[in-house]
Short mmCIF file of C-alpha atoms and ligand atoms in Angstrom, two decimals:
data_model
loop_
_atom_site.label_atom_id
_atom_site.label_comp_id
_atom_site.label_asym_id
_atom_site.label_seq_id
_atom_site.Cartn_x
_atom_site.Cartn_y
_atom_site.Cartn_z
CA MET A 26 -19.90 -10.08 1.55
CA ASN A 27 -17.13 -12.85 1.19
CA SER A 28 -14.06 -11.74 0.50
CA PRO A 29 -12.52 -11.18 -3.12
CA PHE A 30 -9.17 -12.45 -1.52
CA ARG A 31 -7.59 -15.59 0.34
CA PHE A 32 -5.83 -14.58 3.05
CA GLU A 33 -3.66 -15.96 5.38
CA HIS A 34 -1.94 -13.78 7.51
CA THR A 35 1.93 -15.84 8.10
CA TYR A 36 4.09 -12.33 8.62
CA GLN A 37 1.77 -12.70 12.08
CA SER A 38 3.64 -15.39 13.55
CA LEU A 39 6.68 -13.64 14.02
CA GLY A 40 5.99 -12.70 17.46
CA ASP A 41 4.08 -9.99 18.82
CA ALA A 42 6.93 -7.21 18.45
CA PHE A 43 7.06 -7.36 14.41
CA PHE A 44 3.44 -5.51 14.32
CA GLU A 45 0.41 -3.71 15.52
CA SER A 46 -2.86 -5.19 15.22
CA ARG A 47 -4.75 -2.40 13.50
CA ILE A 48 -8.52 -1.29 11.52
CA PRO A 49 -8.39 1.53 9.60
CA SER A 50 -9.74 4.60 10.16
CA PRO A 51 -13.52 5.01 8.84
CA VAL A 52 -13.80 6.90 5.81
CA LYS A 53 -16.60 9.68 5.45
CA GLY A 54 -17.10 8.59 1.90
CA PRO A 55 -15.55 5.74 -0.10
CA GLY A 56 -15.66 5.79 -3.72
CA LEU A 57 -13.80 3.38 -6.34
CA VAL A 58 -11.37 6.00 -8.24
CA ILE A 59 -9.93 3.27 -10.50
CA PHE A 60 -9.22 -0.39 -10.18
CA ASN A 61 -7.38 -2.57 -11.75
CA HIS A 62 -9.15 -5.00 -13.66
CA THR A 63 -6.81 -6.72 -15.56
CA LEU A 64 -4.28 -7.51 -12.49
CA ALA A 65 -7.32 -8.02 -10.37
CA ALA A 66 -7.37 -10.76 -12.97
CA SER A 67 -3.72 -12.34 -12.56
CA LEU A 68 -4.45 -11.94 -8.91
CA GLY A 69 -7.17 -14.51 -9.07
CA LEU A 70 -9.48 -12.40 -6.82
CA ALA A 71 -12.98 -13.67 -6.40
CA THR A 72 -14.81 -10.31 -8.58
CA GLU A 73 -17.48 -12.31 -9.23
CA GLY A 74 -20.82 -11.14 -7.75
CA MET A 75 -18.69 -8.19 -6.49
CA LYS A 76 -19.75 -4.10 -6.71
CA GLU A 77 -18.26 -1.30 -7.43
CA GLY A 78 -19.27 -0.40 -3.91
CA ASP A 79 -18.32 -3.68 -2.62
CA TRP A 80 -14.70 -2.28 -3.87
CA ALA A 81 -15.00 1.34 -3.00
CA GLN A 82 -15.82 -0.04 0.92
CA TYR A 83 -13.10 -2.97 0.97
CA LEU A 84 -10.24 -0.76 -0.58
CA SER A 85 -11.07 2.65 1.38
CA GLY A 86 -10.61 0.29 4.69
CA GLY A 87 -14.34 1.00 5.16
CA ILE A 88 -15.36 -2.44 5.88
CA LEU A 89 -12.97 -5.51 5.98
CA PRO A 90 -13.32 -8.42 4.22
CA PRO A 91 -13.87 -10.84 6.28
CA ASP A 92 -10.79 -13.06 6.32
CA ALA A 93 -8.74 -9.93 6.42
CA SER A 94 -6.57 -9.61 9.52
CA PRO A 95 -5.81 -5.69 9.49
CA ILE A 96 -1.80 -4.85 11.47
CA ALA A 97 1.07 -1.76 10.89
CA GLN A 98 4.71 -3.47 10.36
CA ALA A 99 7.43 -2.04 12.51
CA TYR A 100 10.32 -0.60 10.85
CA ALA A 101 13.58 1.32 11.47
CA GLY A 102 15.97 2.34 8.55
CA HIS A 103 18.48 5.01 7.93
CA GLN A 104 17.12 8.23 6.63
CA PHE A 105 19.89 9.89 4.44
CA GLY A 106 22.11 8.38 6.45
CA GLY A 107 20.93 8.53 9.83
CA PHE A 108 19.25 5.68 11.62
CA THR A 109 15.48 6.61 12.44
CA MET A 110 12.48 3.85 14.51
CA LEU A 111 10.01 4.01 11.85
CA GLY A 112 7.00 1.42 10.95
CA ASP A 113 3.64 1.69 8.59
CA GLY A 114 2.43 5.19 9.70
CA ARG A 115 -0.36 5.35 7.09
CA ALA A 116 0.02 2.01 5.59
CA ILE A 117 -2.55 -1.75 7.32
CA LEU A 118 -1.27 -4.52 5.58
CA LEU A 119 -4.94 -6.82 5.41
CA GLY A 120 -3.22 -9.99 4.61
CA GLU A 121 -0.92 -12.19 1.96
CA HIS A 122 -3.27 -13.02 -0.43
CA ILE A 123 -2.74 -16.56 -1.95
CA THR A 124 -2.99 -16.61 -6.01
CA PRO A 125 -5.05 -20.00 -7.16
CA GLU A 126 -1.39 -20.51 -8.59
CA GLY A 127 0.22 -20.57 -4.99
CA ARG A 128 1.86 -17.53 -4.54
CA ARG A 129 1.78 -14.89 -2.21
CA PHE A 130 1.27 -11.20 -1.81
CA ASP A 131 0.37 -8.67 0.59
CA VAL A 132 -2.56 -6.55 -0.05
CA GLN A 133 -2.16 -2.95 1.74
CA LEU A 134 -3.48 -0.18 1.50
CA LYS A 135 -1.95 3.46 1.83
CA GLY A 136 -3.62 5.62 3.49
CA ALA A 137 -5.02 4.18 5.45
CA GLY A 138 -5.63 6.11 9.29
CA VAL A 139 -2.96 6.82 11.99
CA THR A 140 -1.52 3.81 13.31
CA ARG A 141 0.96 3.37 16.59
CA TYR A 142 4.36 4.17 13.93
CA SER A 143 2.27 7.52 12.86
CA ARG A 144 4.78 9.62 15.12
CA ARG A 145 2.73 13.35 13.82
CA GLY A 146 1.39 12.07 10.91
CA ASP A 147 -2.32 12.49 9.90
CA GLY A 148 -2.22 8.62 8.54
CA ARG A 149 -3.53 9.89 5.17
CA ALA A 150 -2.61 10.53 1.98
CA THR A 151 -3.89 12.12 -0.58
CA LEU A 152 -5.26 11.62 -4.27
CA ARG A 153 -2.88 13.43 -6.38
CA ALA A 154 0.15 11.14 -4.62
CA MET A 155 -2.10 7.69 -4.89
CA LEU A 156 -2.96 8.25 -8.74
CA ARG A 157 1.01 9.44 -8.75
CA GLU A 158 1.96 6.03 -7.76
CA TYR A 159 -0.85 3.95 -9.44
CA VAL A 160 0.30 5.60 -12.73
CA ILE A 161 4.09 5.03 -12.17
CA SER A 162 3.99 1.85 -10.34
CA GLU A 163 1.81 0.12 -12.97
CA ALA A 164 4.31 1.73 -15.40
CA MET A 165 7.43 0.16 -14.05
CA HIS A 166 5.92 -3.21 -14.44
CA HIS A 167 5.26 -3.22 -17.92
CA LEU A 168 8.16 -1.79 -18.37
CA GLY A 169 9.73 -4.89 -17.18
CA VAL A 170 11.04 -3.33 -13.71
CA PRO A 171 10.29 -5.58 -10.40
CA THR A 172 8.01 -3.30 -8.83
CA SER A 173 5.37 -3.27 -6.19
CA ARG A 174 1.77 -2.99 -7.79
CA SER A 175 -1.78 -0.53 -8.04
CA LEU A 176 -4.83 -2.55 -7.47
CA ALA A 177 -6.52 0.76 -7.09
CA VAL A 178 -7.53 4.08 -5.70
CA ALA A 179 -10.21 5.03 -3.37
CA SER A 180 -11.31 7.90 -1.82
CA THR A 181 -12.15 8.44 0.76
CA GLY A 182 -14.37 11.54 0.92
CA MET A 183 -12.15 13.25 3.57
CA SER A 184 -9.74 16.41 3.07
CA VAL A 185 -6.04 15.93 3.70
CA TYR A 186 -4.16 19.29 4.97
CA ARG A 187 -0.77 19.41 3.21
CA GLU A 188 0.52 22.83 1.55
CA ARG A 189 -2.96 22.83 0.65
CA VAL A 190 -6.27 21.34 0.97
CA HIS A 191 -6.03 18.07 -0.77
CA ASP A 192 -8.83 15.27 -1.60
CA GLY A 193 -7.89 12.46 0.32
CA ALA A 194 -7.77 8.48 -1.30
CA VAL A 195 -6.42 5.26 -0.18
CA LEU A 196 -3.72 3.10 -2.73
CA THR A 197 -4.03 -0.77 -2.42
CA ARG A 198 -0.73 -1.38 -3.00
CA ILE A 199 0.24 -5.22 -4.02
CA ALA A 200 3.91 -6.35 -3.51
CA ALA A 201 6.02 -9.41 -2.80
CA SER A 202 6.35 -8.00 0.73
CA HIS A 203 7.17 -5.58 2.65
CA LEU A 204 10.25 -6.67 4.11
CA ARG A 205 12.75 -4.03 4.32
CA VAL A 206 16.66 -3.08 4.78
CA GLY A 207 14.98 -1.62 7.57
CA THR A 208 12.45 -4.94 9.37
CA PHE A 209 16.10 -6.44 9.89
CA GLU A 210 17.41 -3.18 11.67
CA TYR A 211 14.36 -3.20 13.80
CA VAL A 212 14.67 -6.39 14.99
CA ARG A 213 18.30 -6.02 15.33
CA ARG A 214 18.09 -2.65 17.22
CA PHE A 215 14.96 -3.79 19.13
CA LEU A 216 14.99 -7.61 19.59
CA ASP A 217 16.88 -10.56 20.32
CA VAL A 218 18.78 -12.82 17.61
CA HIS A 219 16.09 -15.69 18.09
CA ALA A 220 13.56 -13.04 16.53
CA LEU A 221 16.42 -12.15 14.19
CA GLN A 222 16.68 -15.60 12.62
CA ARG A 223 12.83 -15.78 12.86
CA LEU A 224 12.55 -12.84 10.71
CA VAL A 225 15.72 -14.30 8.44
CA ASP A 226 14.16 -18.02 7.59
CA HIS A 227 10.69 -15.89 6.95
CA ALA A 228 12.63 -13.95 4.68
CA ARG A 229 13.93 -17.05 3.12
CA GLN A 230 11.10 -18.98 2.19
CA ARG A 231 9.04 -16.44 1.22
CA HIS A 232 12.68 -14.75 -1.30
CA PHE A 233 14.02 -17.22 -1.95
CA PRO A 234 12.85 -21.09 -1.15
CA ASP A 235 15.88 -22.58 -2.90
CA MET A 236 18.01 -20.95 -0.73
CA PRO A 237 18.79 -24.05 2.03
CA ALA A 238 18.11 -23.57 5.89
CA GLY A 239 21.26 -23.82 8.15
CA PRO A 240 24.70 -21.88 9.40
CA ASN A 241 25.43 -20.07 6.77
CA THR A 242 21.80 -18.41 5.87
CA GLY A 243 22.62 -14.99 7.34
CA LEU A 244 25.45 -14.88 4.49
CA ASP A 245 23.27 -16.11 1.83
CA LEU A 246 20.47 -14.02 2.65
CA LEU A 247 22.63 -11.35 1.70
CA ASP A 248 24.20 -12.53 -1.51
CA ALA A 249 21.09 -13.30 -2.45
CA VAL A 250 19.57 -9.70 -1.58
CA MET A 251 23.12 -8.36 -3.56
CA GLU A 252 21.60 -10.19 -6.43
CA ARG A 253 18.07 -8.59 -6.83
CA GLN A 254 19.20 -5.46 -5.56
CA ILE A 255 21.42 -5.48 -8.80
CA GLY A 256 19.43 -5.73 -10.94
CA LEU A 257 16.93 -4.20 -10.09
CA ILE A 258 19.13 -0.96 -9.94
CA VAL A 259 20.31 -1.83 -13.35
CA HIS A 260 16.69 -1.69 -14.49
CA TRP A 261 16.03 1.74 -13.07
CA MET A 262 19.36 3.07 -15.11
CA ARG A 263 18.26 1.39 -18.33
CA VAL A 264 15.21 3.08 -18.01
CA GLY A 265 16.01 6.42 -16.75
CA PHE A 266 14.08 5.93 -13.41
CA ILE A 267 15.06 7.79 -10.64
CA HIS A 268 14.19 6.66 -6.81
CA GLY A 269 14.39 10.09 -4.95
CA VAL A 270 14.39 8.35 -1.71
CA MET A 271 17.02 5.32 -1.22
CA ASN A 272 16.30 4.89 2.99
CA THR A 273 16.69 1.98 4.15
CA ASP A 274 13.27 1.76 4.61
CA ASN A 275 12.12 1.83 1.32
CA MET A 276 14.42 -0.92 -0.34
CA SER A 277 12.59 -3.93 -0.14
CA ILE A 278 14.11 -8.01 0.62
CA SER A 279 12.55 -8.87 -2.96
CA GLY A 280 13.83 -6.57 -5.28
CA GLU A 281 11.34 -4.57 -6.36
CA THR A 282 10.46 -1.31 -6.27
CA ILE A 283 8.75 0.10 -3.69
CA ASP A 284 7.30 3.34 -2.28
CA TYR A 285 7.16 5.66 -4.47
CA GLY A 286 7.37 8.82 -3.11
CA PRO A 287 9.80 11.52 -5.34
CA CYS A 288 10.35 9.70 -8.06
CA ALA A 289 10.75 10.56 -11.72
CA PHE A 290 11.80 9.90 -15.21
CA MET A 291 15.10 11.20 -16.52
CA ASP A 292 14.57 13.32 -19.79
CA GLU A 293 17.85 15.25 -20.31
CA TYR A 294 20.85 13.07 -19.12
CA HIS A 295 22.98 14.27 -16.30
CA PRO A 296 24.57 11.73 -13.94
CA GLY A 297 23.60 14.09 -10.74
CA THR A 298 19.75 14.59 -11.76
CA VAL A 299 17.81 14.77 -8.09
CA PHE A 300 14.20 15.63 -8.32
CA SER A 301 12.98 15.26 -4.85
CA SER A 302 12.61 18.52 -3.30
CA ILE A 303 14.47 17.88 0.25
CA ASP A 304 18.12 15.98 -1.50
CA ASN A 305 19.89 19.13 -1.34
CA ASN A 306 23.00 17.11 -1.43
CA GLY A 307 22.27 14.79 -4.13
CA ARG A 308 22.96 11.59 -2.19
CA TYR A 309 20.18 9.85 -4.59
CA ALA A 310 21.13 11.22 -7.57
CA TYR A 311 20.62 9.18 -10.71
CA ALA A 312 24.33 7.99 -11.33
CA ASN A 313 24.53 7.75 -7.23
CA GLN A 314 21.85 4.65 -7.28
CA PRO A 315 24.14 2.04 -7.61
CA PRO A 316 26.53 3.06 -4.72
CA VAL A 317 24.20 3.92 -2.36
CA ALA A 318 22.23 0.37 -3.05
CA GLN A 319 25.67 -1.01 -1.73
CA TRP A 320 24.73 0.84 1.26
CA ASN A 321 22.06 0.46 2.36
CA LEU A 322 23.18 -3.85 1.38
CA ALA A 323 25.91 -2.54 4.13
CA VAL A 324 23.41 -1.55 6.75
CA LEU A 325 21.74 -5.18 5.97
CA ALA A 326 24.66 -7.03 6.67
CA GLU A 327 25.51 -5.36 9.90
CA THR A 328 22.66 -6.42 10.84
CA LEU A 329 23.08 -9.95 9.94
CA LEU A 330 26.50 -10.07 11.39
CA PRO A 331 25.38 -12.46 14.70
CA LEU A 332 24.14 -15.12 12.34
CA MET A 333 27.00 -15.37 9.87
CA ASP A 334 29.70 -16.51 13.17
CA ASP A 335 29.63 -16.77 16.45
CA ASN A 336 33.35 -14.80 16.60
CA GLU A 337 32.26 -10.65 15.16
CA GLU A 338 35.73 -10.31 13.52
CA ALA A 339 34.96 -13.52 11.63
CA ALA A 340 31.83 -12.37 10.64
CA VAL A 341 32.69 -8.62 9.92
CA ALA A 342 35.74 -10.81 7.51
CA LYS A 343 33.01 -12.78 5.74
CA ALA A 344 30.10 -10.10 5.52
CA GLN A 345 32.91 -7.80 3.92
CA VAL A 346 33.63 -10.69 0.81
CA VAL A 347 30.26 -10.47 -0.55
CA LEU A 348 29.84 -6.93 -0.41
CA HIS A 349 33.68 -6.15 -1.76
CA SER A 350 32.23 -7.81 -4.59
CA PHE A 351 28.93 -5.59 -5.65
CA PRO A 352 31.06 -3.86 -7.91
CA GLU A 353 32.05 -6.19 -10.08
CA ARG A 354 28.47 -7.26 -10.21
CA TYR A 355 26.97 -4.42 -10.64
CA LEU A 356 29.39 -3.49 -13.44
CA SER A 357 29.16 -6.48 -15.42
CA LYS A 358 25.11 -6.50 -15.40
CA TRP A 359 24.98 -2.90 -16.34
CA LEU A 360 27.46 -3.05 -19.20
CA ARG A 361 25.22 -6.43 -20.43
CA MET A 362 22.24 -3.84 -19.76
CA MET A 363 24.19 -0.93 -21.60
CA THR A 364 25.73 -3.21 -25.02
CA ALA A 365 22.20 -4.17 -25.25
CA LYS A 366 20.87 -0.56 -25.59
CA LEU A 367 22.65 -0.15 -28.46
CA GLY A 368 22.04 -3.40 -29.93
CA LEU A 369 24.83 -5.22 -29.24
CA ASP A 370 24.39 -9.15 -28.54
CA GLN A 371 27.45 -9.05 -26.38
CA VAL A 372 29.56 -7.53 -24.08
CA GLN A 373 33.27 -7.26 -25.95
CA ALA A 374 36.89 -5.35 -25.32
CA ASP A 375 36.09 -2.24 -26.38
CA ASP A 376 32.40 -1.90 -25.77
CA ARG A 377 32.67 0.13 -22.37
CA SER A 378 34.73 3.06 -24.03
CA LEU A 379 31.79 3.14 -26.81
CA VAL A 380 29.19 3.33 -23.81
CA ASP A 381 31.37 5.94 -21.85
CA ASP A 382 31.53 8.18 -24.65
CA LEU A 383 28.18 8.21 -25.71
CA LEU A 384 26.99 9.42 -22.20
CA LYS A 385 28.98 11.38 -22.07
CA TRP A 386 28.34 13.55 -25.51
CA MET A 387 24.73 13.26 -24.25
CA GLU A 388 25.60 15.45 -21.05
CA GLY A 389 27.24 17.60 -22.37
CA ARG A 390 24.23 17.78 -25.05
CA GLY A 391 21.88 17.51 -22.57
CA ALA A 392 20.42 14.86 -24.72
CA ASP A 393 17.30 13.24 -24.01
CA PHE A 394 18.48 9.77 -22.27
CA THR A 395 14.86 7.73 -24.06
CA ASN A 396 14.81 9.83 -27.39
CA THR A 397 18.34 9.38 -27.59
CA PHE A 398 18.48 5.21 -28.28
CA LEU A 399 15.28 5.77 -30.33
CA GLY A 400 17.25 7.71 -32.51
CA LEU A 401 20.24 4.80 -32.78
CA GLU A 402 17.09 3.13 -33.41
CA ARG A 403 16.20 5.42 -36.79
CA GLU A 404 17.01 4.43 -40.49
CA GLY A 405 18.73 7.62 -40.69
CA GLY A 406 20.30 7.43 -37.21
CA LEU A 407 20.68 10.29 -33.99
CA ILE A 408 23.27 11.65 -36.90
CA GLU A 409 19.89 12.74 -38.75
CA VAL A 410 19.04 14.30 -35.58
CA TYR A 411 22.09 15.99 -34.84
CA PRO A 412 23.68 17.20 -38.43
CA GLU A 413 26.00 19.46 -37.20
CA ASP A 414 27.27 17.32 -34.51
CA ALA A 415 31.13 15.88 -35.47
CA GLY A 416 31.80 14.33 -31.88
CA LEU A 417 28.44 12.37 -32.74
CA GLN A 418 29.44 11.65 -35.31
CA ALA A 419 32.51 10.13 -35.30
CA TRP A 420 31.15 8.28 -32.20
CA HIS A 421 28.18 6.95 -34.80
CA ALA A 422 31.13 5.71 -36.95
CA ARG A 423 32.29 3.70 -34.63
CA TRP A 424 29.11 1.82 -33.00
CA GLU A 425 28.21 1.29 -36.69
CA GLN A 426 31.69 -0.20 -37.19
CA ARG A 427 31.39 -2.41 -34.17
CA LEU A 428 27.74 -3.27 -35.21
CA ARG A 429 29.07 -5.11 -38.46
CA ARG A 430 31.17 -7.35 -36.25
CA GLN A 431 28.37 -8.93 -35.05
CA PRO A 432 26.01 -11.87 -36.50
CA GLY A 433 22.70 -10.63 -38.27
CA GLY A 434 23.89 -7.01 -39.20
CA ARG A 435 20.76 -3.58 -38.84
CA ASP A 436 17.80 -6.22 -38.31
CA ARG A 437 19.33 -8.09 -35.27
CA ALA A 438 20.75 -5.16 -33.75
CA LEU A 439 16.82 -3.31 -33.87
CA ALA A 440 15.64 -6.30 -32.35
CA ILE A 441 17.95 -6.22 -29.48
CA MET A 442 17.40 -3.10 -29.13
CA ALA A 443 13.26 -2.94 -29.06
CA GLU A 444 13.70 -4.66 -25.95
CA VAL A 445 15.12 -3.12 -23.40
CA ASN A 446 14.89 0.67 -25.72
CA PRO A 447 11.50 1.56 -24.29
CA VAL A 448 9.07 4.07 -26.80
CA ARG A 449 7.18 5.32 -23.83
CA ILE A 450 7.82 6.20 -20.12
CA PRO A 451 5.51 7.99 -17.70
CA ARG A 452 7.35 11.29 -19.06
CA ASN A 453 6.55 14.09 -16.38
CA HIS A 454 5.47 16.25 -17.56
CA LEU A 455 2.22 13.75 -19.04
CA VAL A 456 1.36 12.84 -15.39
CA GLU A 457 1.35 15.73 -13.72
CA SER A 458 -1.04 16.74 -16.84
CA ALA A 459 -3.26 13.53 -16.12
CA LEU A 460 -3.19 14.39 -12.52
CA GLU A 461 -4.80 17.89 -13.31
CA HIS A 462 -7.70 16.99 -15.04
CA ALA A 463 -8.19 14.19 -12.44
CA GLU A 464 -7.72 16.75 -9.39
CA GLN A 465 -10.37 18.37 -11.88
CA GLY A 466 -12.92 14.86 -12.04
CA ASP A 467 -12.36 14.17 -15.07
CA LEU A 468 -9.87 10.99 -15.24
CA ILE A 469 -9.99 10.23 -19.04
CA PRO A 470 -6.29 11.82 -19.34
CA MET A 471 -5.02 9.67 -16.40
CA LYS A 472 -6.85 5.86 -17.82
CA ASN A 473 -5.88 6.99 -21.59
CA LEU A 474 -2.03 7.51 -19.85
CA VAL A 475 -2.09 4.15 -18.23
CA ASP A 476 -3.82 2.50 -21.05
CA ASP A 477 -0.42 3.72 -23.38
CA LEU A 478 2.13 2.84 -21.10
CA SER A 479 0.72 -0.76 -20.64
CA ASP A 480 2.45 -1.35 -23.92
CA PRO A 481 5.54 0.53 -23.65
CA TYR A 482 8.01 -1.18 -26.27
CA ARG A 483 6.19 -0.71 -29.03
CA SER A 484 5.80 2.37 -31.14
CA GLY A 485 2.21 3.29 -32.31
CA ARG A 486 0.27 6.27 -33.17
CA ARG A 487 0.21 8.29 -29.81
CA ASP A 488 3.77 8.48 -29.59
CA GLN A 489 4.84 11.43 -30.55
CA PRO A 490 3.33 13.15 -26.95
CA PHE A 491 6.16 11.02 -25.96
CA GLN A 492 8.77 12.45 -27.71
CA GLN A 493 8.11 15.88 -27.09
CA VAL A 494 9.11 17.34 -23.74
CA PRO A 495 8.42 20.97 -23.44
CA GLU A 496 10.67 23.54 -23.27
CA GLY A 497 11.88 24.69 -19.49
CA HIS A 498 10.38 21.48 -18.18
CA ALA A 499 12.96 18.53 -18.11
CA ARG A 500 15.14 21.34 -15.24
CA SER A 501 12.91 22.73 -13.38
CA TYR A 502 10.44 19.81 -12.42
CA VAL A 503 10.40 19.15 -8.61
CA THR A 504 9.15 16.44 -6.97
CA TYR A 505 7.71 16.45 -2.99
CA CYS A 506 7.79 13.71 -0.04
CA GLY A 507 5.08 13.98 2.38
CA THR A 508 2.53 13.49 0.31
P1 AMP B 7 7.91 7.44 3.73
O1 AMP B 7 8.65 8.65 3.58
O2 AMP B 7 7.01 7.19 2.66
O3 AMP B 7 8.94 5.99 3.10
O4 AMP B 7 7.50 7.36 4.67
C1 AMP B 7 8.29 7.43 6.04
C2 AMP B 7 7.88 6.96 7.01
O5 AMP B 7 6.66 8.63 7.43
C3 AMP B 7 6.78 6.04 7.75
O6 AMP B 7 6.78 5.01 8.56
C4 AMP B 7 5.18 5.84 7.22
O7 AMP B 7 4.81 5.68 7.90
C5 AMP B 7 5.28 8.16 8.32
N1 AMP B 7 4.31 8.27 7.06
C6 AMP B 7 4.39 8.65 5.76
N2 AMP B 7 3.37 10.07 5.39
C7 AMP B 7 2.61 9.49 7.24
C8 AMP B 7 1.71 9.71 7.24
N3 AMP B 7 0.60 10.93 6.56
N4 AMP B 7 1.21 10.08 8.43
C9 AMP B 7 1.70 8.97 9.25
N5 AMP B 7 2.72 8.56 9.29
C10 AMP B 7 3.75 8.81 8.00
MG1 MG B 8 8.72 4.25 3.38
#
């Protein structure tokens, strides 16, 4: 069989200490559960002559594409604040696929068996968790949020033991790269400054090709990664996404969302919302995501100090200038985004309080995050939904007054809002219900859900289930790691 990919392996030129060569473990009965034809086409994969069974073999790790050179990547990370050695314990990188336009993407099999970095884990993944990542990552992409993507889920024909017995599966994950803050932590802790320089140059060439090489690269890289991360977190805040496990090993240098574990979308608005069963202190709660991103960037900065200045004190001073710029840079992007959610075309002096007051009202009322903004777009506005609410009426009057101060009237405002306020998000109850069916062998609800979520901003006849959350569901939802 020819390879449907066009693989290169530039990451491996960083040196042997950066990875372990590792072939995916054999599987018993490979099958193709879901395949992303649109993504395959946009990657320019050579699909001609490829049968479903061929894909099942390649994407379960049963057979290697001839140009693959499979590895597990080494990395470390801070998990809930504590440093630890990690690495791909169940993911295997087949190679970097080059698209016909010359773009480079990692093709990684998640759940492909044990590696040197597996510690006590089995190297495997459950069908349910891999389908969940598929649905949510693809939804994120269509929402316009930078993210790794999902090419396929393949079944393995083998059982996986968690809190119960699960069907096993492998997800094919496509990402701009899997370089993480944790990759830099690994190199800084265990390798030398030359290895660090090679990693920085690799990251620069891959993700920031316009950045000049030279004595300032360490600082430039920190600044550029910060810009990407700020952009990413603002998107998460815009759609109500809670990553759930923002450890430094899950924070990509490219600024994409990676590692969909206990993540979920918020229904009722509350800044302290947490879904993850292990996040007892709310470290990764909705409203903590910006300060945590800044914390993670401080860890990245520390790894880059040797490349900022020979004098450590001077290096720290330089890094701090960049790190201290985070709050202001974040706030300005966040406010621009929030005002767009209100239909405003630019930010004016009083707009911050207009936004804050709406959020306060939503919190007090337990209003649904997504539906609140959709409610504002309705003919009668949000007050039609909450007719007795005097506080809301006062806010509404202020908002309408503010809209009158900008050109284009209501139509212009609606056009701005329609671009940033999704009609459909992967509501937790819908995702769970589709996964239940999928586990029982009925994939149709899941494929329909994926389909509905591929066009999240245009309202249509199937919107209703996306705007109704079953009573009691929003507050009781819990997600789990260890998937
Ligand atoms: P995550 O919580 O997915 O970011 O994973 C944290 C670390 O645990 C990474 O090094 C993973 O490779 C590793 N890991 C997670 N699940 C497994 C598993 N089933 N077997 C081996 N390693 C795992
Ligand atoms: Mg991870």
